[in-house]
Coordinates of C-alpha atoms and ligand atoms in Angstrom, one line a residue:
M100 CA 9.1 32.0 42.2
K101 CA 5.5 32.6 43.2
N102 CA 2.3 30.7 44.1
K103 CA 0.3 30.2 41.0
D104 CA -3.3 30.6 42.0
G105 CA -4.7 34.1 42.5
L106 CA -7.0 35.1 45.4
L107 CA -10.8 35.1 45.4
V108 CA -11.7 38.3 47.2
V109 CA -15.1 39.3 48.5
F110 CA -15.6 43.1 48.8
S111 CA -18.7 44.4 50.5
G112 CA -19.9 47.6 52.1
P113 CA -23.0 49.8 52.3
S114 CA -24.3 52.0 49.5
G115 CA -22.4 55.4 49.5
V116 CA -19.3 54.0 51.3
G117 CA -17.1 54.5 48.1
K118 CA -16.6 50.9 47.0
D119 CA -16.5 51.9 43.3
S120 CA -13.8 54.6 43.8
L121 CA -11.8 52.3 45.9
L122 CA -11.9 49.5 43.3
Q123 CA -11.1 51.9 40.5
R124 CA -8.0 53.1 42.3
L125 CA -7.1 49.5 43.4
L126 CA -7.1 48.4 39.7
E127 CA -4.8 51.3 38.8
V128 CA -2.2 50.5 41.5
N129 CA -2.4 46.7 41.2
P130 CA -2.6 45.4 37.6
Q131 CA -2.8 41.8 38.8
I132 CA -6.4 42.3 40.0
S133 CA -9.5 41.6 37.9
L134 CA -13.0 42.7 38.7
S135 CA -15.8 40.1 38.3
I136 CA -18.7 41.3 36.2
S137 CA -21.9 40.3 37.9
A138 CA -25.2 39.3 36.3
T139 CA -28.5 40.9 37.4
T140 CA -32.2 41.0 36.6
R141 CA -32.5 44.7 37.3
A142 CA -32.7 47.2 34.5
P143 CA -29.6 49.2 33.4
R144 CA -29.2 52.6 35.0
G145 CA -27.9 55.7 33.1
A146 CA -25.0 54.8 30.9
E147 CA -24.5 51.2 32.2
Q148 CA -23.5 48.7 29.5
H149 CA -24.3 45.0 29.1
G150 CA -21.0 43.0 29.5
K151 CA -19.2 45.9 31.1
D152 CA -21.1 47.0 34.2
Y153 CA -23.3 44.0 34.5
Y154 CA -24.7 41.2 32.4
F155 CA -28.4 42.3 32.3
L156 CA -30.5 39.1 32.1
T157 CA -34.1 38.1 32.2
K158 CA -35.3 36.3 35.4
E159 CA -35.8 33.1 33.3
K160 CA -32.2 33.2 31.9
F161 CA -30.8 33.9 35.4
Q162 CA -32.7 30.9 36.9
E163 CA -31.5 28.7 34.1
I164 CA -27.9 29.5 34.9
I165 CA -28.5 28.8 38.6
K166 CA -29.9 25.4 37.7
Q167 CA -26.8 24.6 35.7
D168 CA -24.7 25.6 38.7
G169 CA -23.2 28.4 36.6
M170 CA -23.3 31.0 39.5
L171 CA -20.6 31.0 42.2
E172 CA -23.1 32.7 44.4
H173 CA -26.4 34.6 44.0
A174 CA -28.8 36.6 46.1
V175 CA -32.0 38.6 45.9
Y176 CA -31.5 42.2 46.7
C177 CA -34.2 44.9 46.5
D178 CA -36.4 42.5 44.5
N179 CA -33.8 41.6 41.9
Y180 CA -31.4 38.7 41.4
Y181 CA -27.7 39.4 41.5
G182 CA -25.1 36.7 40.9
T183 CA -21.4 36.0 40.0
P184 CA -20.9 33.9 36.8
R185 CA -18.7 31.1 37.9
Q186 CA -16.5 30.4 34.9
P187 CA -14.6 33.7 34.4
V188 CA -13.8 33.8 38.1
E189 CA -12.4 30.3 38.3
E190 CA -10.4 30.9 35.1
G191 CA -8.9 34.2 36.4
I192 CA -7.8 32.6 39.6
R193 CA -6.3 29.6 37.8
Q194 CA -4.3 32.1 35.7
G195 CA -2.9 33.7 38.9
R196 CA -5.1 36.8 38.9
D197 CA -6.7 38.1 42.1
V198 CA -10.4 38.3 41.3
I199 CA -12.6 40.7 43.3
L200 CA -16.3 40.2 43.7
E201 CA -18.1 43.4 44.7
I202 CA -21.2 41.8 46.2
E203 CA -23.7 42.3 49.0
V204 CA -23.6 40.4 52.4
Q205 CA -25.8 37.4 51.6
G206 CA -23.6 36.5 48.6
G207 CA -20.5 37.2 50.7
A208 CA -21.6 34.6 53.2
Q209 CA -22.2 32.0 50.5
V210 CA -18.7 32.6 49.0
R211 CA -17.0 32.3 52.5
Q212 CA -18.9 29.1 53.2
K213 CA -18.2 27.4 49.8
N214 CA -14.7 28.7 49.4
P215 CA -12.8 28.7 52.7
A216 CA -9.7 30.0 51.0
S217 CA -11.4 33.2 49.9
V218 CA -10.6 36.6 51.5
S219 CA -13.4 38.8 52.6
I220 CA -13.1 42.6 53.2
F221 CA -15.9 44.8 54.5
V222 CA -15.6 48.6 53.9
L223 CA -17.0 50.8 56.7
P224 CA -17.7 54.5 56.6
P225 CA -16.0 56.5 59.4
S226 CA -19.4 56.9 61.0
M227 CA -23.1 56.8 60.2
R228 CA -23.0 60.6 60.2
V229 CA -20.4 60.7 57.4
L230 CA -22.3 58.1 55.4
S231 CA -25.5 60.2 55.6
Q232 CA -23.5 63.3 54.5
R233 CA -22.1 61.4 51.6
L234 CA -25.5 60.1 50.5
H235 CA -26.9 63.6 50.7
K236 CA -24.0 65.1 48.8
R237 CA -24.5 62.7 45.8
G238 CA -27.8 64.5 45.3
T239 CA -29.2 61.6 43.3
D240 CA -31.8 60.3 45.7
S241 CA -34.9 61.6 47.6
E242 CA -34.8 62.0 51.4
E243 CA -37.0 58.9 51.6
V244 CA -34.6 56.8 49.5
I245 CA -31.6 58.1 51.5
Q246 CA -33.3 57.0 54.8
K247 CA -34.0 53.6 53.3
R248 CA -30.3 53.2 52.2
L249 CA -29.2 54.3 55.7
A250 CA -31.4 51.7 57.3
K251 CA -30.1 49.0 54.9
A252 CA -26.5 50.2 55.7
R253 CA -27.1 49.6 59.4
E254 CA -28.3 46.0 58.7
E255 CA -25.3 45.3 56.4
I256 CA -22.7 46.9 58.9
Q257 CA -24.0 44.5 61.6
K258 CA -22.7 41.6 59.4
A259 CA -19.2 43.2 59.1
E260 CA -17.9 41.0 61.9
Q261 CA -18.4 37.9 59.8
Y262 CA -15.8 39.2 57.3
D263 CA -12.0 38.4 57.6
Y264 CA -11.1 42.1 57.5
V265 CA -12.7 45.5 57.9
V266 CA -11.3 48.7 56.5
I267 CA -12.5 52.3 57.0
N268 CA -12.9 54.5 53.9
D269 CA -11.9 57.8 55.4
D270 CA -8.9 58.7 53.2
L271 CA -9.2 56.9 49.9
E272 CA -5.5 56.5 49.3
E273 CA -4.9 55.2 52.8
C274 CA -7.7 52.7 52.4
V275 CA -6.4 51.4 49.1
Q276 CA -3.0 51.0 50.7
E277 CA -4.5 49.0 53.5
I278 CA -6.4 46.7 51.0
C279 CA -3.1 46.1 49.1
E280 CA -1.4 45.2 52.4
I281 CA -4.2 42.7 53.2
L282 CA -3.9 41.0 49.8
S283 CA -0.1 40.9 50.0
A284 CA -0.2 39.3 53.5
E285 CA -2.8 36.8 52.4
K286 CA -0.6 35.6 49.6
K287 CA 2.2 34.9 52.0
K288 CA 0.1 32.6 54.2
A289 CA 1.7 29.3 54.8
S290 CA -1.6 27.5 54.0
R291 CA -1.4 28.9 50.4
S292 CA 2.3 28.2 50.0
G293 CA 2.3 24.5 49.2
K294 CA 3.5 24.9 45.6
L295 CA 6.1 27.4 46.6
I296 CA 7.6 25.2 49.3
E297 CA 7.6 22.3 46.9
E298 CA 9.5 24.4 44.3
V299 CA 12.1 25.3 46.9
L300 CA 12.6 21.7 47.9
N301 CA 12.9 20.6 44.3
N302 CA 15.4 23.3 43.3
E303 CA 18.7 21.7 44.5
Ligands
5GP243 P1 -26.6 48.0 42.4 O1 -28.0 47.6 41.9 O2 -26.6 49.3 43.2 O3 -25.6 48.0 41.3 O4 -26.2 46.9 43.4 C1 -26.9 46.6 44.5 C2 -26.1 45.6 45.4 O5 -25.9 44.4 44.8 C3 -24.8 46.2 45.8 O6 -24.6 46.0 47.2 C4 -23.8 45.3 45.1 O7 -22.6 45.1 45.8 C5 -24.6 44.0 45.0 N1 -24.2 43.1 44.0 C6 -23.7 43.4 42.7 N2 -23.4 42.3 42.1 C7 -23.6 41.2 42.9 C8 -23.5 39.8 42.7 O8 -23.0 39.3 41.7 N3 -23.9 39.1 43.8 C9 -24.4 39.6 44.9 N4 -24.7 38.8 45.9 N5 -24.5 40.9 45.1 C10 -24.2 41.7 44.1

């Protein structure tokens, strides 16, 4: 016996905090989870593939989808549009899958407002010092870009209190475990258990 609908999960955190590694590990330990594939107007980076990492769209196509109410949420971030295609998310949830949206804070606010049953998790670094060390260690960006990312990170972290949960990514395995516990507790909320309670009552 289980509740049928899956969870809609918003997952945010600053650049360099380790969201991708956390999600990769989370998918390995929890096969019930699906990751939403976002649409964006930015150009593909490195080996990124259309339909796997993002749907890479023109601005015109993106705006047309917004007009048709085909995006669950969308935002402009660093001069590009980013958005969550609505249909696959709603279908996944109906099929009982927990669908995770890895999105920035403006989109996170839209999802919380339009979907009060969603669960939002913000990933914090242990400190700004550690975040700076991690961004430097990646070795992919110039000092100027790193300073910009750190300033953006401060802005984003100031919004963390608007989320339902915050976790600190210090030890990756511990952090994944905490996220699993959050999702597991959310599923047991009485407010989500209408169908379950009905099944118990009808099973005489
Ligand atoms: P990047 O260009 O580095 O892949 O992503 C930039 C930012 O956009 C990240 O913070 C990422 O979480 C966010 N993002 C990715 N997809 C979406 C989306 O569908 N909606 C929103 N609102 N943000 C997104």
